mmCIF file of C-alpha atoms and ligand atoms in Angstrom:
data_model
loop_
_atom_site.group_PDB
_atom_site.id
_atom_site.type_symbol
_atom_site.label_atom_id
_atom_site.label_comp_id
_atom_site.label_asym_id
_atom_site.label_seq_id
_atom_site.Cartn_x
_atom_site.Cartn_y
_atom_site.Cartn_z
ATOM 1 C CA UNK A 22 137.975 169.005 29.508
ATOM 2 C CA UNK A 23 136.489 166.106 31.400
ATOM 3 C CA UNK A 24 134.215 164.039 29.146
ATOM 4 C CA UNK A 25 130.995 162.550 30.780
ATOM 5 C CA UNK A 26 129.869 159.582 29.071
ATOM 6 C CA UNK A 27 126.944 157.663 29.934
ATOM 7 C CA UNK A 28 126.529 154.950 27.165
ATOM 8 C CA UNK A 29 128.665 151.694 26.758
ATOM 9 C CA UNK A 30 128.799 152.238 22.942
ATOM 10 C CA UNK A 31 130.308 155.762 23.210
ATOM 11 C CA UNK A 32 132.552 154.461 26.166
ATOM 12 C CA UNK A 33 133.760 151.728 23.886
ATOM 13 C CA UNK A 34 134.506 153.939 20.957
ATOM 14 C CA UNK A 35 136.565 156.531 23.108
ATOM 15 C CA UNK A 36 138.472 153.495 24.513
ATOM 16 C CA UNK A 37 139.062 152.039 21.140
ATOM 17 C CA UNK A 38 140.152 155.692 19.830
ATOM 18 C CA UNK A 39 142.795 156.064 22.768
ATOM 19 C CA UNK A 40 144.138 152.401 22.280
ATOM 20 C CA UNK A 41 144.716 153.254 18.294
ATOM 21 C CA UNK A 42 146.774 156.405 19.510
ATOM 22 C CA UNK A 43 148.857 153.977 21.600
ATOM 23 C CA UNK A 44 147.542 155.624 24.775
ATOM 24 C CA UNK A 45 147.825 153.877 28.189
ATOM 25 C CA UNK A 46 144.474 153.822 29.613
ATOM 26 C CA UNK A 47 143.824 153.653 33.385
ATOM 27 C CA UNK A 48 140.501 153.043 35.014
ATOM 28 C CA UNK A 49 139.135 153.948 38.653
ATOM 29 C CA UNK A 50 136.165 152.365 39.274
ATOM 30 C CA UNK A 51 133.987 154.349 42.071
ATOM 31 C CA UNK A 52 130.611 154.900 43.362
ATOM 32 C CA UNK A 53 130.915 158.432 43.261
ATOM 33 C CA UNK A 54 130.472 161.017 46.489
ATOM 34 C CA UNK A 55 134.027 161.580 45.952
ATOM 35 C CA UNK A 56 136.768 162.378 48.455
ATOM 36 C CA UNK A 57 140.544 162.853 48.908
ATOM 37 C CA UNK A 58 140.762 159.029 48.738
ATOM 38 C CA UNK A 59 139.204 158.555 45.622
ATOM 39 C CA UNK A 60 141.498 161.231 44.326
ATOM 40 C CA UNK A 61 144.663 159.767 45.572
ATOM 41 C CA UNK A 62 143.608 156.894 43.184
ATOM 42 C CA UNK A 63 143.052 159.276 40.152
ATOM 43 C CA UNK A 64 146.208 160.735 41.132
ATOM 44 C CA UNK A 65 147.916 157.465 40.776
ATOM 45 C CA UNK A 66 146.223 156.793 37.913
ATOM 46 C CA UNK A 67 147.679 159.552 36.206
ATOM 47 C CA UNK A 68 151.042 158.895 36.865
ATOM 48 C CA UNK A 69 150.507 155.289 35.241
ATOM 49 C CA UNK A 70 148.465 156.230 31.993
ATOM 50 C CA UNK A 71 148.142 158.908 29.557
ATOM 51 C CA UNK A 72 144.373 158.353 29.601
ATOM 52 C CA UNK A 73 142.356 158.387 32.814
ATOM 53 C CA UNK A 74 138.736 157.150 32.902
ATOM 54 C CA UNK A 75 136.652 157.448 36.261
ATOM 55 C CA UNK A 76 133.366 155.361 36.539
ATOM 56 C CA UNK A 77 130.687 156.449 39.023
ATOM 57 C CA UNK A 78 128.246 153.836 39.268
ATOM 58 C CA UNK A 79 126.143 152.740 42.347
ATOM 59 C CA UNK A 80 125.912 149.237 41.307
ATOM 60 C CA UNK A 81 122.714 147.686 42.650
ATOM 61 C CA UNK A 82 124.088 144.263 42.183
ATOM 62 C CA UNK A 83 126.451 144.668 45.322
ATOM 63 C CA UNK A 84 123.605 145.848 47.680
ATOM 64 C CA UNK A 85 121.404 143.397 49.420
ATOM 65 C CA UNK A 86 117.765 144.414 49.738
ATOM 66 C CA UNK A 87 118.140 145.782 53.322
ATOM 67 C CA UNK A 88 121.274 147.992 52.255
ATOM 68 C CA UNK A 89 121.721 151.584 51.533
ATOM 69 C CA UNK A 90 121.513 151.391 47.431
ATOM 70 C CA UNK A 91 118.857 154.209 47.540
ATOM 71 C CA UNK A 92 120.182 156.373 50.081
ATOM 72 C CA UNK A 93 123.599 156.231 49.016
ATOM 73 C CA UNK A 94 125.136 159.738 48.329
ATOM 74 C CA UNK A 95 124.820 160.835 44.686
ATOM 75 C CA UNK A 96 126.648 164.163 43.572
ATOM 76 C CA UNK A 97 127.480 163.908 39.802
ATOM 77 C CA UNK A 98 127.816 167.531 39.579
ATOM 78 C CA UNK A 99 130.355 167.906 42.203
ATOM 79 C CA UNK A 100 132.453 164.639 41.269
ATOM 80 C CA UNK A 101 132.744 166.006 37.772
ATOM 81 C CA UNK A 102 134.072 169.344 39.410
ATOM 82 C CA UNK A 103 136.597 167.641 41.375
ATOM 83 C CA UNK A 104 137.450 165.123 38.506
ATOM 84 C CA UNK A 105 138.036 168.078 35.914
ATOM 85 C CA UNK A 106 140.458 169.841 38.487
ATOM 86 C CA UNK A 107 142.446 166.308 38.483
ATOM 87 C CA UNK A 108 142.493 166.622 34.572
ATOM 88 C CA UNK A 109 140.473 163.165 34.137
ATOM 89 C CA UNK A 110 139.527 162.510 30.648
ATOM 90 C CA UNK A 111 136.351 160.505 31.053
ATOM 91 C CA UNK A 112 133.849 160.151 33.568
ATOM 92 C CA UNK A 113 131.735 157.254 32.661
ATOM 93 C CA UNK A 114 128.570 157.248 34.844
ATOM 94 C CA UNK A 115 126.041 154.743 32.720
ATOM 95 C CA UNK A 116 122.356 154.313 34.445
ATOM 96 C CA UNK A 117 121.174 151.236 36.056
ATOM 97 C CA UNK A 118 119.512 150.430 32.531
ATOM 98 C CA UNK A 119 122.297 150.784 30.581
ATOM 99 C CA UNK A 120 124.356 148.496 32.570
ATOM 100 C CA UNK A 121 121.617 145.887 33.501
ATOM 101 C CA UNK A 122 119.236 146.352 30.173
ATOM 102 C CA UNK A 123 117.664 142.916 31.253
ATOM 103 C CA UNK A 124 116.904 144.147 34.813
ATOM 104 C CA UNK A 125 119.600 141.489 36.234
ATOM 105 C CA UNK A 126 122.719 139.804 35.255
ATOM 106 C CA UNK A 127 122.243 136.362 35.342
ATOM 107 C CA UNK A 128 125.848 135.829 35.129
ATOM 108 C CA UNK A 129 127.880 136.330 38.213
ATOM 109 C CA UNK A 130 131.628 136.351 38.524
ATOM 110 C CA UNK A 131 132.585 135.027 41.874
ATOM 111 C CA UNK A 132 135.696 134.569 43.308
ATOM 112 C CA UNK A 133 134.479 131.727 45.469
ATOM 113 C CA UNK A 134 135.973 131.237 49.026
ATOM 114 C CA UNK A 135 137.388 135.036 49.304
ATOM 115 C CA UNK A 136 133.915 136.489 48.847
ATOM 116 C CA UNK A 137 132.571 134.550 51.588
ATOM 117 C CA UNK A 138 135.705 135.625 54.222
ATOM 118 C CA UNK A 139 135.447 138.933 56.372
ATOM 119 C CA UNK A 140 132.392 141.235 55.243
ATOM 120 C CA UNK A 141 131.288 138.167 52.900
ATOM 121 C CA UNK A 142 130.075 136.440 56.381
ATOM 122 C CA UNK A 143 127.031 139.130 56.640
ATOM 123 C CA UNK A 144 127.532 140.431 53.029
ATOM 124 C CA UNK A 145 127.235 137.111 51.363
ATOM 125 C CA UNK A 146 126.160 138.521 47.833
ATOM 126 C CA UNK A 147 128.431 141.659 48.028
ATOM 127 C CA UNK A 148 131.607 140.530 46.561
ATOM 128 C CA UNK A 149 129.884 138.746 43.567
ATOM 129 C CA UNK A 150 128.209 142.107 42.489
ATOM 130 C CA UNK A 151 131.599 143.845 42.904
ATOM 131 C CA UNK A 152 133.318 141.302 40.663
ATOM 132 C CA UNK A 153 130.570 141.189 38.147
ATOM 133 C CA UNK A 154 130.455 144.810 37.790
ATOM 134 C CA UNK A 155 134.358 145.298 37.608
ATOM 135 C CA UNK A 156 134.474 142.376 35.047
ATOM 136 C CA UNK A 157 132.127 144.471 33.143
ATOM 137 C CA UNK A 158 133.658 147.726 33.301
ATOM 138 C CA UNK A 159 136.856 146.142 32.465
ATOM 139 C CA UNK A 160 135.255 144.769 29.091
ATOM 140 C CA UNK A 161 133.594 148.216 28.247
ATOM 141 C CA UNK A 162 136.579 150.621 29.346
ATOM 142 C CA UNK A 163 139.416 148.042 28.223
ATOM 143 C CA UNK A 164 142.177 149.609 30.431
ATOM 144 C CA UNK A 165 145.624 148.743 30.826
ATOM 145 C CA UNK A 166 145.693 149.939 34.380
ATOM 146 C CA UNK A 167 143.047 149.924 37.247
ATOM 147 C CA UNK A 168 143.608 151.313 40.331
ATOM 148 C CA UNK A 169 141.831 150.495 43.864
ATOM 149 C CA UNK A 170 142.102 151.445 47.415
ATOM 150 C CA UNK A 171 143.510 149.487 50.136
ATOM 151 C CA UNK A 172 140.648 150.642 52.404
ATOM 152 C CA UNK A 173 138.948 147.945 50.870
ATOM 153 C CA UNK A 174 141.647 145.277 51.124
ATOM 154 C CA UNK A 175 139.248 142.454 50.375
ATOM 155 C CA UNK A 176 137.830 143.682 47.432
ATOM 156 C CA UNK A 177 141.532 144.653 45.956
ATOM 157 C CA UNK A 178 142.851 141.228 46.865
ATOM 158 C CA UNK A 179 139.527 139.401 45.159
ATOM 159 C CA UNK A 180 139.920 141.719 42.175
ATOM 160 C CA UNK A 181 143.556 140.721 41.954
ATOM 161 C CA UNK A 182 142.530 137.188 41.946
ATOM 162 C CA UNK A 183 139.851 137.702 39.426
ATOM 163 C CA UNK A 184 142.156 139.321 37.002
ATOM 164 C CA UNK A 185 144.838 136.340 37.671
ATOM 165 C CA UNK A 186 142.157 133.698 37.174
ATOM 166 C CA UNK A 187 140.475 134.876 33.850
ATOM 167 C CA UNK A 188 143.297 136.708 32.409
ATOM 168 C CA UNK A 189 142.310 140.370 32.282
ATOM 169 C CA UNK A 190 145.027 142.237 30.351
ATOM 170 C CA UNK A 191 144.800 144.678 33.256
ATOM 171 C CA UNK A 192 147.559 145.826 35.840
ATOM 172 C CA UNK A 193 145.700 146.137 39.454
ATOM 173 C CA UNK A 194 147.269 148.880 41.585
ATOM 174 C CA UNK A 195 146.250 149.310 45.107
ATOM 175 C CA UNK A 196 146.760 152.748 47.044
ATOM 176 C CA UNK A 197 147.220 153.357 50.656
ATOM 177 C CA UNK A 198 144.230 154.319 52.921
ATOM 178 C CA UNK A 199 143.549 158.170 52.979
ATOM 179 C CA UNK A 200 142.626 159.331 56.381
ATOM 180 C CA UNK A 201 141.332 162.126 58.274
ATOM 181 C CA UNK A 202 143.633 164.090 60.915
ATOM 182 C CA UNK A 203 141.983 161.711 63.726
ATOM 183 C CA UNK A 204 142.870 158.314 61.530
ATOM 184 C CA UNK A 205 139.370 157.659 60.369
ATOM 185 C CA UNK A 206 139.446 156.140 56.597
ATOM 186 C CA UNK A 207 137.658 158.684 54.493
ATOM 187 C CA UNK A 208 134.601 156.912 53.273
ATOM 188 C CA UNK A 209 131.536 157.987 51.495
ATOM 189 C CA UNK A 210 129.617 156.641 53.942
ATOM 190 C CA UNK A 211 130.959 158.850 56.688
ATOM 191 C CA UNK A 212 128.346 161.223 55.545
ATOM 192 C CA UNK A 213 125.859 159.256 57.529
ATOM 193 C CA UNK A 214 127.448 159.970 60.786
ATOM 194 C CA UNK A 215 126.257 162.582 63.309
ATOM 195 C CA UNK A 216 129.316 164.765 64.734
ATOM 196 C CA UNK A 217 129.342 162.696 67.775
ATOM 197 C CA UNK A 218 129.280 159.386 65.870
ATOM 198 C CA UNK A 219 131.968 160.793 63.765
ATOM 199 C CA UNK A 220 134.150 161.670 66.636
ATOM 200 C CA UNK A 221 133.447 158.033 68.321
ATOM 201 C CA UNK A 222 134.483 156.591 64.779
ATOM 202 C CA UNK A 223 138.023 157.908 65.279
ATOM 203 C CA UNK A 224 138.558 154.777 67.742
ATOM 204 C CA UNK A 225 138.456 152.702 64.796
ATOM 205 C CA UNK A 226 141.767 153.662 63.701
ATOM 206 C CA UNK A 227 143.113 154.239 67.317
ATOM 207 C CA UNK A 228 142.182 150.521 68.037
ATOM 208 C CA UNK A 229 144.318 149.116 64.787
ATOM 209 C CA UNK A 230 147.060 151.213 65.908
ATOM 210 C CA UNK A 231 147.275 149.985 69.337
ATOM 211 C CA UNK A 232 147.161 146.402 68.103
ATOM 212 C CA UNK A 233 149.921 147.122 65.478
ATOM 213 C CA UNK A 234 152.114 148.716 68.258
ATOM 214 C CA UNK A 235 151.824 145.777 70.281
ATOM 215 C CA UNK A 236 152.583 143.347 67.665
ATOM 216 C CA UNK A 237 155.629 145.218 67.138
ATOM 217 C CA UNK A 238 156.710 144.921 70.546
ATOM 218 C CA UNK A 239 156.566 141.217 69.996
ATOM 219 C CA UNK A 240 152.901 140.136 70.770
ATOM 220 C CA UNK A 241 152.112 136.935 68.500
ATOM 221 C CA UNK A 242 148.891 135.769 70.371
ATOM 222 C CA UNK A 243 146.097 136.541 68.135
ATOM 223 C CA UNK A 244 143.395 136.494 70.463
ATOM 224 C CA UNK A 245 145.101 138.706 72.565
ATOM 225 C CA UNK A 246 145.592 141.411 69.781
ATOM 226 C CA UNK A 247 141.828 140.704 68.774
ATOM 227 C CA UNK A 248 140.667 141.250 72.533
ATOM 228 C CA UNK A 249 142.621 144.593 72.527
ATOM 229 C CA UNK A 250 141.000 145.991 69.413
ATOM 230 C CA UNK A 251 137.508 144.991 70.727
ATOM 231 C CA UNK A 252 138.429 146.555 74.216
ATOM 232 C CA UNK A 253 139.448 149.817 72.516
ATOM 233 C CA UNK A 254 136.244 149.779 70.522
ATOM 234 C CA UNK A 255 134.262 149.205 73.486
ATOM 235 C CA UNK A 256 135.675 152.017 75.445
ATOM 236 C CA UNK A 257 134.285 154.435 72.602
ATOM 237 C CA UNK A 258 130.716 152.756 72.851
ATOM 238 C CA UNK A 259 131.378 150.655 69.690
ATOM 239 C CA UNK A 260 130.863 146.867 69.003
ATOM 240 C CA UNK A 261 132.444 145.405 65.981
ATOM 241 C CA UNK A 262 130.604 143.157 63.614
ATOM 242 C CA UNK A 263 134.189 141.394 63.185
ATOM 243 C CA UNK A 264 137.687 141.739 64.213
ATOM 244 C CA UNK A 265 139.782 139.111 62.372
ATOM 245 C CA UNK A 266 143.224 138.729 61.782
ATOM 246 C CA UNK A 267 143.762 137.003 58.231
ATOM 247 C CA UNK A 268 146.681 136.276 55.481
ATOM 248 C CA UNK A 269 146.833 139.438 53.428
ATOM 249 C CA UNK A 270 147.019 137.433 50.083
ATOM 250 C CA UNK A 271 144.417 134.597 50.456
ATOM 251 C CA UNK A 272 142.212 136.213 53.141
ATOM 252 C CA UNK A 273 142.118 132.733 55.266
ATOM 253 C CA UNK A 274 142.187 133.033 59.143
ATOM 254 C CA UNK A 275 145.884 133.189 60.554
ATOM 255 C CA UNK A 276 146.582 130.541 63.014
ATOM 256 C CA UNK A 277 146.639 131.450 66.837
ATOM 257 C CA UNK A 278 150.216 131.875 66.833
ATOM 258 C CA UNK A 279 150.824 134.870 64.199
ATOM 259 C CA UNK A 280 153.253 134.537 61.157
ATOM 260 C CA UNK A 281 155.380 137.653 60.251
ATOM 261 C CA UNK A 282 152.741 138.695 57.875
ATOM 262 C CA UNK A 283 149.216 139.352 58.575
ATOM 263 C CA UNK A 284 146.237 141.624 58.241
ATOM 264 C CA UNK A 285 143.955 143.047 60.864
ATOM 265 C CA UNK A 286 140.583 143.861 59.623
ATOM 266 C CA UNK A 287 137.132 145.132 61.163
ATOM 267 C CA UNK A 288 134.053 146.125 60.509
ATOM 268 C CA UNK A 289 132.205 148.357 62.696
ATOM 269 C CA UNK A 290 128.597 149.825 62.754
ATOM 270 C CA UNK A 291 128.437 153.458 64.017
ATOM 271 C CA UNK A 292 125.043 154.917 63.843
ATOM 272 C CA UNK A 293 123.469 154.032 60.177
ATOM 273 C CA UNK A 294 127.030 153.468 58.895
ATOM 274 C CA UNK A 295 128.903 150.274 58.538
ATOM 275 C CA UNK A 296 132.471 151.205 58.388
ATOM 276 C CA UNK A 297 135.466 148.881 57.422
ATOM 277 C CA UNK A 298 138.811 149.524 57.905
ATOM 278 C CA UNK A 299 142.257 147.227 57.958
ATOM 279 C CA UNK A 300 145.945 147.542 58.817
ATOM 280 C CA UNK A 301 148.962 145.187 57.947
ATOM 281 C CA UNK A 302 150.666 143.970 60.957
ATOM 282 C CA UNK A 303 154.761 142.970 60.260
ATOM 283 C CA UNK A 304 155.790 143.254 56.550
HETATM 284 P P1 LIG B 12 133.779 153.313 46.439
HETATM 285 O O1 LIG B 12 133.307 154.750 45.789
HETATM 286 O O2 LIG B 12 133.839 153.614 47.768
HETATM 287 O O3 LIG B 12 133.516 152.374 45.613
HETATM 288 O O4 LIG B 12 135.223 153.444 46.418
HETATM 289 C C1 LIG B 12 136.081 153.469 45.273
HETATM 290 C C2 LIG B 12 137.357 153.117 45.330
HETATM 291 O O5 LIG B 12 137.985 154.138 46.317
HETATM 292 C C3 LIG B 12 137.803 151.776 46.012
HETATM 293 O O6 LIG B 12 138.845 151.327 45.181
HETATM 294 C C4 LIG B 12 138.030 152.009 47.284
HETATM 295 O O7 LIG B 12 138.705 151.129 48.104
HETATM 296 C C5 LIG B 12 138.846 153.547 47.349
HETATM 297 N N1 LIG B 12 138.744 154.054 48.270
HETATM 298 C C6 LIG B 12 137.748 154.772 49.194
HETATM 299 N N2 LIG B 12 138.082 155.268 50.322
HETATM 300 C C7 LIG B 12 139.323 155.181 50.100
HETATM 301 C C8 LIG B 12 140.091 155.984 51.123
HETATM 302 N N3 LIG B 12 140.085 156.433 52.209
HETATM 303 N N4 LIG B 12 141.700 155.564 50.662
HETATM 304 C C9 LIG B 12 141.613 154.993 49.679
HETATM 305 N N5 LIG B 12 141.079 154.620 48.702
HETATM 306 C C10 LIG B 12 139.934 154.661 49.076
#
């Protein structure tokens, strides 16, 4: 039986009980509207822990006022059914008032320079909102393990750094991106796409694959690979917000002549959606 918990006090009581029994607890933080990508995280959590908690919370702190917080898809009943099939123990779905009883959190957790890279350029407050809510969730759920998707590579890297800098007793695991047959990364925001936009969005993955193939053939010129990605997107009528090649561990821009390990990352507006994806080049 999957238990629905919506208060912090009940969540804490459950976690304390699990820990007293000696159970390893894994947490999968989400914003709901679950798809197979989220479920891959849950399956990984299941492998690592006796008890699995999935949080569902559309965190206002990580949305700017003009972004899609109010229209973000919310489908708790469907999500509960999918998570019951995965034998999740607890779904923690607090209200905004429960998480932010004073209306806001004056305290922010900020992984400074990393939060300003890549998506942080156009979403300057986003990652502080993410790290603040994830820190709160870690304090509330007290997991031994937390599982995140590599689709949001920047988020995963920032959370790893937060956990290291602030000594959270949590092991952070990353799970490879789950994709549609076209290669399009599964995302709750794909629901915003019309059928035609959905089809065009397949070019995002194709652009990454083309660049990776060129890299594997020996191309090490950063800007030529970036141009190739831009050209592939352009053919599909897409204009990226950014195409960047960065160090996968620090998110700092790679030099013009690429090293043996690099991360190619893109953000692409498609219709009403802003989609992100990434691919490791080299090791
Ligand atoms: P979200 O609900 O979008 O905040 O995502 C919750 C978690 O699921 C994050 O750790 C995401 O990186 C992860 N996730 C989202 N989409 C995918 C996907 N297609 N493959 C793997 N993980 C994903």
